[in-house]
PDB file of C-alpha atoms in Angstrom:
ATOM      1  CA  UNK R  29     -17.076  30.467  -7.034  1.00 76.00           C
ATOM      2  CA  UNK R  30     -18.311  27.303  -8.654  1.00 84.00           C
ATOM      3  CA  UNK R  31     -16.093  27.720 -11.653  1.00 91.00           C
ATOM      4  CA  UNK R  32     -13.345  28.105  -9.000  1.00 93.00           C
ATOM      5  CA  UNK R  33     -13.907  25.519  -6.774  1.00 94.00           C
ATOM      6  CA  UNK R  34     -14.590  22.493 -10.200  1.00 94.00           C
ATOM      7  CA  UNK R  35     -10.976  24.325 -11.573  1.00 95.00           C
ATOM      8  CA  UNK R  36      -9.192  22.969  -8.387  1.00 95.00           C
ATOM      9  CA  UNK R  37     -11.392  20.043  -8.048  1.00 95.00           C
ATOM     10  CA  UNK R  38     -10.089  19.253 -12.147  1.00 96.00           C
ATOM     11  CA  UNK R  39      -6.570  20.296 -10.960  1.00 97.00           C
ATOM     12  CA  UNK R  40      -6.068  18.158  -8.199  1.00 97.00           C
ATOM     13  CA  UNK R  41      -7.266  15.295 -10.118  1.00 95.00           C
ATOM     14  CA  UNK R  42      -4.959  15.622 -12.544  1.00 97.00           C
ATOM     15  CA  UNK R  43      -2.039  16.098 -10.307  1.00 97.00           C
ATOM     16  CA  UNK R  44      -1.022  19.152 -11.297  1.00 97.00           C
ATOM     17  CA  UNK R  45       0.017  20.428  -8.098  1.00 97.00           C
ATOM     18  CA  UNK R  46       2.586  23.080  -8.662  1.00 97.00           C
ATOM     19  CA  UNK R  47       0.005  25.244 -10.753  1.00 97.00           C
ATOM     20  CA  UNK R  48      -2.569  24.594  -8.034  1.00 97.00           C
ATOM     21  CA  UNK R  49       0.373  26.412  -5.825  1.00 97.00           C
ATOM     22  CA  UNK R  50       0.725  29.389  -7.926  1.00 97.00           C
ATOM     23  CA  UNK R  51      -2.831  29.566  -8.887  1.00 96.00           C
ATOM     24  CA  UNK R  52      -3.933  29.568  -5.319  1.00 96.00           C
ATOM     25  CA  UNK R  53      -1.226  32.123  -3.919  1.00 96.00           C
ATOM     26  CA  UNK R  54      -2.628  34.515  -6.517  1.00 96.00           C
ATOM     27  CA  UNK R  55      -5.851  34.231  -5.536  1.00 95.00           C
ATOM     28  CA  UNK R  56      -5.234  34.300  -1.622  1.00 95.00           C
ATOM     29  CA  UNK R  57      -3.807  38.150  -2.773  1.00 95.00           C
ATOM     30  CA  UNK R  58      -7.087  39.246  -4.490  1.00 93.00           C
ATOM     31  CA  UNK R  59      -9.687  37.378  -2.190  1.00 91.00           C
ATOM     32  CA  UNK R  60     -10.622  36.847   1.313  1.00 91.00           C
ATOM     33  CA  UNK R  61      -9.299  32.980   2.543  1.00 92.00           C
ATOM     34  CA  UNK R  62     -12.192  30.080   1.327  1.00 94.00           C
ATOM     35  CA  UNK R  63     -12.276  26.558   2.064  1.00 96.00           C
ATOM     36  CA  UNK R  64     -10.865  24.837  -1.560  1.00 96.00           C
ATOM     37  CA  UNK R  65      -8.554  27.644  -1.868  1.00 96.00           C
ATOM     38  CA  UNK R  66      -6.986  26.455   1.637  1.00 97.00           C
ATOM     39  CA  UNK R  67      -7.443  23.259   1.064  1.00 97.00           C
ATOM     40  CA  UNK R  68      -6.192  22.470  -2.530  1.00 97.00           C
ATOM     41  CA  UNK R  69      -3.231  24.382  -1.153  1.00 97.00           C
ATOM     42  CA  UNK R  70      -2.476  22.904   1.842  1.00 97.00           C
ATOM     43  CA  UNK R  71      -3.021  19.431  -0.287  1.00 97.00           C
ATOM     44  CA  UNK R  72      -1.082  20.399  -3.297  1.00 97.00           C
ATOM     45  CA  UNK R  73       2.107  21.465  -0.998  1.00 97.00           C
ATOM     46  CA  UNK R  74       2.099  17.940   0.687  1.00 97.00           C
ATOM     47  CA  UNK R  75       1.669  16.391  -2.150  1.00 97.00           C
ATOM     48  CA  UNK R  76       5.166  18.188  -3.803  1.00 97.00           C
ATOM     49  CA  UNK R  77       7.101  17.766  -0.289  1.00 95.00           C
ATOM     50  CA  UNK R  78       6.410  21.334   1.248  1.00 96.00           C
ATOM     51  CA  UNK R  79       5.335  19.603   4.214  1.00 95.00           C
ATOM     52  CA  UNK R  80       5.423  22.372   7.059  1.00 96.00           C
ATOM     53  CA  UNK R  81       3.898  24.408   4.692  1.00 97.00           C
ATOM     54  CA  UNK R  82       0.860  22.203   4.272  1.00 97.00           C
ATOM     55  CA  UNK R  83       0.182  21.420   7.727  1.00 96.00           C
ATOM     56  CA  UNK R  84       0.110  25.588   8.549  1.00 97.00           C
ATOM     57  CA  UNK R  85      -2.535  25.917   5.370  1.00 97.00           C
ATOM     58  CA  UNK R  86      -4.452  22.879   6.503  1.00 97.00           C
ATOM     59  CA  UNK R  87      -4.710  24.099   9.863  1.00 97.00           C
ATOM     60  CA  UNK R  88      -5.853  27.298   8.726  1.00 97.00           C
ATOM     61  CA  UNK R  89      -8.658  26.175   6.814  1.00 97.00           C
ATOM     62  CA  UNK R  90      -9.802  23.524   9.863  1.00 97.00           C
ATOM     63  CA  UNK R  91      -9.430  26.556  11.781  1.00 96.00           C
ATOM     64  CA  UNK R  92     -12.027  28.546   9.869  1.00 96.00           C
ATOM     65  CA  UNK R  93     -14.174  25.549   8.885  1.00 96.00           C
ATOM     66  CA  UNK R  94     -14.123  23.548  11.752  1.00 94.00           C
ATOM     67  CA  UNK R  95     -17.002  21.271  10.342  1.00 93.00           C
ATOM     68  CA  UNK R  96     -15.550  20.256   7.930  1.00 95.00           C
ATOM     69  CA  UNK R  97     -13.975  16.822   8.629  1.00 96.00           C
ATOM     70  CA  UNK R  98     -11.798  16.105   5.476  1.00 97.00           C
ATOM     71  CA  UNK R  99      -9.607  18.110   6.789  1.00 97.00           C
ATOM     72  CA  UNK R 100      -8.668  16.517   9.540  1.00 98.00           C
ATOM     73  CA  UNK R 101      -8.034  13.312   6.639  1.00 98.00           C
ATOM     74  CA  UNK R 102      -5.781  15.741   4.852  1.00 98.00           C
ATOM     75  CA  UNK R 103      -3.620  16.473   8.348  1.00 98.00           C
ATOM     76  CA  UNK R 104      -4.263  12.630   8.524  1.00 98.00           C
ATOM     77  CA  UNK R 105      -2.260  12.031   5.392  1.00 97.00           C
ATOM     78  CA  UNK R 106       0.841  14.343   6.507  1.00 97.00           C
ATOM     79  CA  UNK R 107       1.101  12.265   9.556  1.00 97.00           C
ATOM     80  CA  UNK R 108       0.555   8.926   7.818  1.00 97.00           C
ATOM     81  CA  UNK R 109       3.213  10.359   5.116  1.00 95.00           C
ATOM     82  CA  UNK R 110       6.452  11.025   8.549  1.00 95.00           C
ATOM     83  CA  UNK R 111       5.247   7.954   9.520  1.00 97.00           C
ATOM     84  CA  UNK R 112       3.901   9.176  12.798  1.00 97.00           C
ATOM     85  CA  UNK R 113       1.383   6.846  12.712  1.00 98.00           C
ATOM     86  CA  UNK R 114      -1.153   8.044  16.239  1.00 98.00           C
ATOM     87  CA  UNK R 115      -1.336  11.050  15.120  1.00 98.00           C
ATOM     88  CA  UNK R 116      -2.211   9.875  11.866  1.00 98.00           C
ATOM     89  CA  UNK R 117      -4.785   8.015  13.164  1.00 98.00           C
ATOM     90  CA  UNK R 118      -6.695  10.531  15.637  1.00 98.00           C
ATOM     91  CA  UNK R 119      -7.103  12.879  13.040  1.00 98.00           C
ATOM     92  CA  UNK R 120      -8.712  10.139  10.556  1.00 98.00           C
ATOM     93  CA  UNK R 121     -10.744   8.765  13.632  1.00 98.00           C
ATOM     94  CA  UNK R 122     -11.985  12.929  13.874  1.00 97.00           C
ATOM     95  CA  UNK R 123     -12.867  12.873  10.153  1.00 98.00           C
ATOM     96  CA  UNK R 124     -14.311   9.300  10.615  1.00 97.00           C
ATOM     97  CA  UNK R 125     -16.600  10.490  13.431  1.00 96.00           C
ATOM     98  CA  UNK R 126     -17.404  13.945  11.744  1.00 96.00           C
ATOM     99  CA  UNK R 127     -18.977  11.732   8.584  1.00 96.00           C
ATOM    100  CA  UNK R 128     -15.965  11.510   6.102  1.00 97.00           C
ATOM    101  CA  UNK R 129     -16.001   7.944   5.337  1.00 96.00           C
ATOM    102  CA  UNK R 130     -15.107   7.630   1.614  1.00 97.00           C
ATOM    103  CA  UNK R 131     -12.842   4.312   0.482  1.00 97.00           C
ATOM    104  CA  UNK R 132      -9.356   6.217   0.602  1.00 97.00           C
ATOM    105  CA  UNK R 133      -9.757   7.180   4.300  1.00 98.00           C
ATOM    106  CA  UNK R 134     -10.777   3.533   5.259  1.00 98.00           C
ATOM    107  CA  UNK R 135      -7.798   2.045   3.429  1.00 98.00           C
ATOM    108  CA  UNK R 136      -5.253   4.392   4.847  1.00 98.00           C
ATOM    109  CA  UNK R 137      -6.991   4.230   8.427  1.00 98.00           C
ATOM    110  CA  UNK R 138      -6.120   0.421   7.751  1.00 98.00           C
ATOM    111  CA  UNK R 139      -2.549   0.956   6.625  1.00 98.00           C
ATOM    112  CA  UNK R 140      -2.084   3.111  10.159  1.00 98.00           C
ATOM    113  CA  UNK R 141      -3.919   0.005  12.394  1.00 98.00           C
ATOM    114  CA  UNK R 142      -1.306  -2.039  10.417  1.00 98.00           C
ATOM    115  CA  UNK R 143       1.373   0.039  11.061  1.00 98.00           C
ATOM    116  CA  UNK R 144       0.860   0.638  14.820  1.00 98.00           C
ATOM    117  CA  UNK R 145      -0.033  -3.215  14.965  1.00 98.00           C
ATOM    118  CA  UNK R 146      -3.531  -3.183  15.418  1.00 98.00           C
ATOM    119  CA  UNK R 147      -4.265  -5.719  13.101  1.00 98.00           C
ATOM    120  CA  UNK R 148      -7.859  -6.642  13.772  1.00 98.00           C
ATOM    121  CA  UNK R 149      -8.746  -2.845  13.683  1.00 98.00           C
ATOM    122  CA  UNK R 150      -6.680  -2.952  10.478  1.00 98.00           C
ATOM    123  CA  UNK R 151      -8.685  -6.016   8.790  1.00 98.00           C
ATOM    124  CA  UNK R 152     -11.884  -4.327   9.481  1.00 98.00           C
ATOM    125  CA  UNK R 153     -11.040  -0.830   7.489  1.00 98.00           C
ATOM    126  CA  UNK R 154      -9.800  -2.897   4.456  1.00 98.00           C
ATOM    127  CA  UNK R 155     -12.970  -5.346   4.680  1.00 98.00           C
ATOM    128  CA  UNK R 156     -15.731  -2.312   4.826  1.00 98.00           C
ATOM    129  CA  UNK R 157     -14.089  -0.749   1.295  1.00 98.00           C
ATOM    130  CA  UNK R 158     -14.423  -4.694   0.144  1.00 97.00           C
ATOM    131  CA  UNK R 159     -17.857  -4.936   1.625  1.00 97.00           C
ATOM    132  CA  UNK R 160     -18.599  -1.400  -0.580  1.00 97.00           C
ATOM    133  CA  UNK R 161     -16.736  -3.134  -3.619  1.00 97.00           C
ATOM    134  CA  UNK R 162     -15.962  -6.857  -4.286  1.00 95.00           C
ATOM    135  CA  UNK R 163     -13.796  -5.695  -7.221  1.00 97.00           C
ATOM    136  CA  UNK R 164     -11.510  -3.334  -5.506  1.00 98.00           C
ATOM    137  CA  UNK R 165      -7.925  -5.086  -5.765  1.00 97.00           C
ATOM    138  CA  UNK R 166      -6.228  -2.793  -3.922  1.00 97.00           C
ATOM    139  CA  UNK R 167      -8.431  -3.757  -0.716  1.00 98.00           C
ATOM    140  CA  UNK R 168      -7.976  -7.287  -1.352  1.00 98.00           C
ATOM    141  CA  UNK R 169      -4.214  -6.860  -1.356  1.00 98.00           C
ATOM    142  CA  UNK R 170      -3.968  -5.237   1.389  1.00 98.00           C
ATOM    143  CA  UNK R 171      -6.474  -7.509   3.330  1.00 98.00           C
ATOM    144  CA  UNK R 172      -4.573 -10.328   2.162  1.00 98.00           C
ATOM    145  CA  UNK R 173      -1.648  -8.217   3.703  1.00 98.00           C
ATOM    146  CA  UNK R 174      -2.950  -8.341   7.181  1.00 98.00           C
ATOM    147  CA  UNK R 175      -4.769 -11.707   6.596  1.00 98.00           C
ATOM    148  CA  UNK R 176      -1.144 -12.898   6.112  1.00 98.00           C
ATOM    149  CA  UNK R 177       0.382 -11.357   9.014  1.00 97.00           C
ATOM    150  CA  UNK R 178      -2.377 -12.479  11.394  1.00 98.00           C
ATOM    151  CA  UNK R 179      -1.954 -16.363  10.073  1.00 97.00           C
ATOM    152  CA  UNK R 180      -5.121 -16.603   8.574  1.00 98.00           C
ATOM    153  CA  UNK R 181      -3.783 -18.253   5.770  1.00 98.00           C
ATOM    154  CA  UNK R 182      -6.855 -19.775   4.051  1.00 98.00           C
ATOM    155  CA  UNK R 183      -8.566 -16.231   4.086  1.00 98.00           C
ATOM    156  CA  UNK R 184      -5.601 -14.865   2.738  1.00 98.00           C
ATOM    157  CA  UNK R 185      -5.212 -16.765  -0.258  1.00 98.00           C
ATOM    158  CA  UNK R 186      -8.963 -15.930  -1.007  1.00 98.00           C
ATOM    159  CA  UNK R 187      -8.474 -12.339  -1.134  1.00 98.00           C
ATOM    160  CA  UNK R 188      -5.047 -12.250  -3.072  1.00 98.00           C
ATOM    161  CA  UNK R 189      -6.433 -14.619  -5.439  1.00 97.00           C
ATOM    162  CA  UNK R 190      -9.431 -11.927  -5.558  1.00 97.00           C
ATOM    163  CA  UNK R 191      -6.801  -9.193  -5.672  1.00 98.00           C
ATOM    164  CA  UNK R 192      -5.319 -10.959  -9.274  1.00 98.00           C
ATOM    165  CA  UNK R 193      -8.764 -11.425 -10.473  1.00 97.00           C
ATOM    166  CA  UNK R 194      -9.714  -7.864 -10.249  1.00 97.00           C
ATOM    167  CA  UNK R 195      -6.653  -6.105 -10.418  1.00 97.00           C
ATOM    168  CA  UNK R 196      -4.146  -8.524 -12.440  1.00 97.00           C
ATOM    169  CA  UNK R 197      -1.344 -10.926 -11.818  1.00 97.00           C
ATOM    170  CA  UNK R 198       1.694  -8.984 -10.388  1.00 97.00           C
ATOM    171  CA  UNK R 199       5.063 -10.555  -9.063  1.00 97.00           C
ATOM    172  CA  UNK R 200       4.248  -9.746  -5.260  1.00 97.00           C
ATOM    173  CA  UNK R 201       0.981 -10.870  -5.171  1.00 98.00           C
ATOM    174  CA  UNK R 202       1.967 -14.323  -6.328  1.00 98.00           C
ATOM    175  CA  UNK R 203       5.239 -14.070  -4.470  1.00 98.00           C
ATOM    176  CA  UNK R 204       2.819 -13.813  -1.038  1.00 98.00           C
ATOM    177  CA  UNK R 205       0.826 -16.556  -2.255  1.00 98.00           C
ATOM    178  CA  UNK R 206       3.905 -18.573  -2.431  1.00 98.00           C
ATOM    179  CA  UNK R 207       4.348 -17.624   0.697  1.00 98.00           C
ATOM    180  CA  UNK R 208       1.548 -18.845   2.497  1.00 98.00           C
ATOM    181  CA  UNK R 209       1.509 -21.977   0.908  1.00 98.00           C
ATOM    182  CA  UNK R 210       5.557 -22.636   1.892  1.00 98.00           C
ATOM    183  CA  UNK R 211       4.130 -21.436   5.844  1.00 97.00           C
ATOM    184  CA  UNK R 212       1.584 -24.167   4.671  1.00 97.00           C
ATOM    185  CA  UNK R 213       4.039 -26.742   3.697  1.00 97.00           C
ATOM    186  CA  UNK R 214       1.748 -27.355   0.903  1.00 98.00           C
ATOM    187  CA  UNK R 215       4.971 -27.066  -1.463  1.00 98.00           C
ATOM    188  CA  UNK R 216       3.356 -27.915  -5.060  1.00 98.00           C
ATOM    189  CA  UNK R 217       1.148 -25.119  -4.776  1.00 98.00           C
ATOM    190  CA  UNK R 218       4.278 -22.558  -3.388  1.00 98.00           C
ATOM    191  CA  UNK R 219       6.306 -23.966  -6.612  1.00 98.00           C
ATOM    192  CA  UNK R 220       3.678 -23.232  -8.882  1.00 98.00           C
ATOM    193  CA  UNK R 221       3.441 -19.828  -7.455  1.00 98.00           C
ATOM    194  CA  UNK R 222       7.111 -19.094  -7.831  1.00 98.00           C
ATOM    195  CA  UNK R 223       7.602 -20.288 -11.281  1.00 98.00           C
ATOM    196  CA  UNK R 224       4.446 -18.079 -12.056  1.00 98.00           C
ATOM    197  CA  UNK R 225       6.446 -15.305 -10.217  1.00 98.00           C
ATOM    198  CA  UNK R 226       9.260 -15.867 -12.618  1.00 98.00           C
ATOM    199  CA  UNK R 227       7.388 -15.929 -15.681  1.00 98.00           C
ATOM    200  CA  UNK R 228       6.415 -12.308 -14.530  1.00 98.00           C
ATOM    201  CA  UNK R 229      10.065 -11.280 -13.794  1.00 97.00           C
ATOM    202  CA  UNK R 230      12.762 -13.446 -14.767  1.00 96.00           C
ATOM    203  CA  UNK R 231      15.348 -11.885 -12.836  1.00 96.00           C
ATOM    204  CA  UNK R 232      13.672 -12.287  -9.427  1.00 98.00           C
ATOM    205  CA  UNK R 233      16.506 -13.748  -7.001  1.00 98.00           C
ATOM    206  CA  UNK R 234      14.066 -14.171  -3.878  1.00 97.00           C
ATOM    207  CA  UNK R 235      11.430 -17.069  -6.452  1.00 98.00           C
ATOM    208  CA  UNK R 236      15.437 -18.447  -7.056  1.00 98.00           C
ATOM    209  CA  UNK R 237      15.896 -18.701  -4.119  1.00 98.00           C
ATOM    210  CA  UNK R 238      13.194 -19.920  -2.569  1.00 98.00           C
ATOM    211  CA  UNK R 239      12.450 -22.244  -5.286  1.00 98.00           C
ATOM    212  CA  UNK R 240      16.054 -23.836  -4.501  1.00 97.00           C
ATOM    213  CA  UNK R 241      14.948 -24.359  -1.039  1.00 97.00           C
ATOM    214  CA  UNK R 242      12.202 -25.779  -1.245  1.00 98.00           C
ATOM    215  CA  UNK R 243      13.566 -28.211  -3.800  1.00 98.00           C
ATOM    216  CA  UNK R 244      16.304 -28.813  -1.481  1.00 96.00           C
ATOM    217  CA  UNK R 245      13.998 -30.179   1.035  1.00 97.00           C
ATOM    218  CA  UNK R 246      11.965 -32.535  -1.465  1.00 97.00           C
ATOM    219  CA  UNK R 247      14.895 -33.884  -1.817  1.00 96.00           C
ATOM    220  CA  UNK R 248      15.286 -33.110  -5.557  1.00 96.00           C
ATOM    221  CA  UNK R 249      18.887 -31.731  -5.380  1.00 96.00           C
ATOM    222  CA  UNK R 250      19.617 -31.222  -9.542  1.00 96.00           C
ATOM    223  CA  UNK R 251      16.687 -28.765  -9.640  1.00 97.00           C
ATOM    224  CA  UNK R 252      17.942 -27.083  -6.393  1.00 97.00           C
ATOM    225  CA  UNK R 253      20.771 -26.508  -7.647  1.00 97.00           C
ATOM    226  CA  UNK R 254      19.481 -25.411 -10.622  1.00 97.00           C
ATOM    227  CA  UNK R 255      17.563 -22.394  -9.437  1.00 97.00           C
ATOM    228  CA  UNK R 256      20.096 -21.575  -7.082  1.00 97.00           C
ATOM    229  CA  UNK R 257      22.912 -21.343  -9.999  1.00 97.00           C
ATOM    230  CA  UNK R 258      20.159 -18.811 -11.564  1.00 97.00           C
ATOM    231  CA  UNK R 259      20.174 -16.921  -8.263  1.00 97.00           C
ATOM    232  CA  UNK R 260      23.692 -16.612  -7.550  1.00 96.00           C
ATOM    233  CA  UNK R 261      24.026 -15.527 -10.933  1.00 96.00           C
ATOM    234  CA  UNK R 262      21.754 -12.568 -10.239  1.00 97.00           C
ATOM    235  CA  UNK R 263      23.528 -11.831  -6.718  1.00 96.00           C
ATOM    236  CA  UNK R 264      26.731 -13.685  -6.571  1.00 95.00           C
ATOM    237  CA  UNK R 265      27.272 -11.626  -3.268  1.00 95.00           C
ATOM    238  CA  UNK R 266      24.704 -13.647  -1.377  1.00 96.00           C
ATOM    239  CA  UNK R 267      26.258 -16.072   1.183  1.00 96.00           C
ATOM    240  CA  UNK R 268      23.043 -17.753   1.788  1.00 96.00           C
ATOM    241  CA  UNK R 269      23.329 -19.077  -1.979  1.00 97.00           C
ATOM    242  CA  UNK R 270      26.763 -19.305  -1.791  1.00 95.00           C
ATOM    243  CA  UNK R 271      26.229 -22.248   0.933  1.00 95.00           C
ATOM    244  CA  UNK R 272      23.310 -23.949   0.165  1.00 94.00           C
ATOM    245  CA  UNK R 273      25.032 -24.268  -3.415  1.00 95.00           C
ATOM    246  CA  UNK R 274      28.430 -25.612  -1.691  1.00 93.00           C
ATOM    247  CA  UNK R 275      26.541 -27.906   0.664  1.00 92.00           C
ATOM    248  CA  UNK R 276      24.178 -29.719  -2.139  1.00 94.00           C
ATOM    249  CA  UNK R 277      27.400 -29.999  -4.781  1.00 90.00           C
ATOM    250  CA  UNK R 278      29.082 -31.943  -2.311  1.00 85.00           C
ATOM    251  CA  UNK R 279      26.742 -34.113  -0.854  1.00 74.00           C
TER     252      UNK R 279
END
């Protein structure tokens, strides 16, 4: 059974869900119904889209082992995944209560308070996995996510600036930072996050954009219209562009 159980265990890991499938079907032929075997299949079947399929295996195995509360995380997951997001959330708050209360259930707890706008519930799943680890950049993203959304702008650009240390610069998380700081009016520090966005992607139309706004209300019109050029150029479809270019040529 141990060999069994660390094969599934090595499996899921790996991803490799569509052998899990088969290799669990087999099995279910030859032996009586046990918990990984019910579980890894119920997982591996969300995980490749067979979602009806899942929940009825899932169920199954919370049926039998009622006690065992990561189940009701998996059935969690399905939920999260149709975006029905109370359902979601009872069946994480059941594997919460029952003692399951490893790092992925608290962020995607979080992602469901943020989805059903419970924010503050939200900001306090991301900031126990932070409290567990400093270093996790996912968790400071998506704290800086709801940090953001709530308007608590100077704790937001701690975390995403936490979120690049740890996990790397990436095009979104300095494209919120520029973001706060326009909210902010403090429009140095949004320009020095955009151009930092484009150095990371070139072609980004929204930094163009934005970056032609905001020079548009400093007042320094050659550089507007410089970065909007570059942004019409990547969507000449946009009207937005189309008229701030028309109104700063001719005034």
């Amino acid at each position: 059974m141990w060999f069994w159980t660390h094969k599934l265990k090595s499996l899921l890991s790996k991803g490799e869900y569509e052998t899990i499938i088969l290799l669990c079907q087999e099995r279910l032929l030859q032996h009586a119904p046990e918990y990984w075997t019910l579980r890894a299949l119920g997982l591996s079947l969300m995980h490749v889209g067979r979602t009806s399929e899942a929940f009825e295996w899932l169920t199954k195995c919370l049926r039998q082992y009622p006690g065992k509360s990561a189940i009701q995380y998996d059935l969690g997951l399905i939920y999260l995944r149709q975006e029905c997001y109370s359902q979601a959330r009872d069946h994480m708050l059941a594997a919460l209560e029952g003692g399951y209360r490893t790092d992925a259930l608290f962020l995607d707890l979080g992602r469901v308070y943020y989805y059903l706008g419970e924010f503050e519930k939200a900001t306090n799943c991301f900031r126990e996995v932070v409290r567990r680890h400093p270093k996790h950049a996912e968790a400071c993203t998506l704290l800086g996510v709801v940090y953001k959304r709530r308007a608590l702008y100077e704790e937001a650009v701690v975390v995403y600036q936490q979120a690049i240390r740890w996990g790397g610069e990436t095009a979104d998380k300095h494209t919120s930072l520029a973001e706060i700081y326009v909210r902010q009016e403090k429009w140095q520090d949004a320009i020095r996050e955009y151009h930092r966005v484009l150095e990371l992607d070139p072609s980004n139309f929204s930094a163009h954009y934005a970056l032609g706004s905001i020079y548009e209300i400093l007042g320094e019109n050659t550089r507007a219209i410089d970065q909007l050029l570059n942004a019409h150029r990547i969507d000449a479809d946009d009207e937005r562009t189309r008229q701030k270019l028309e109104r700063l040529l001719i005034s």
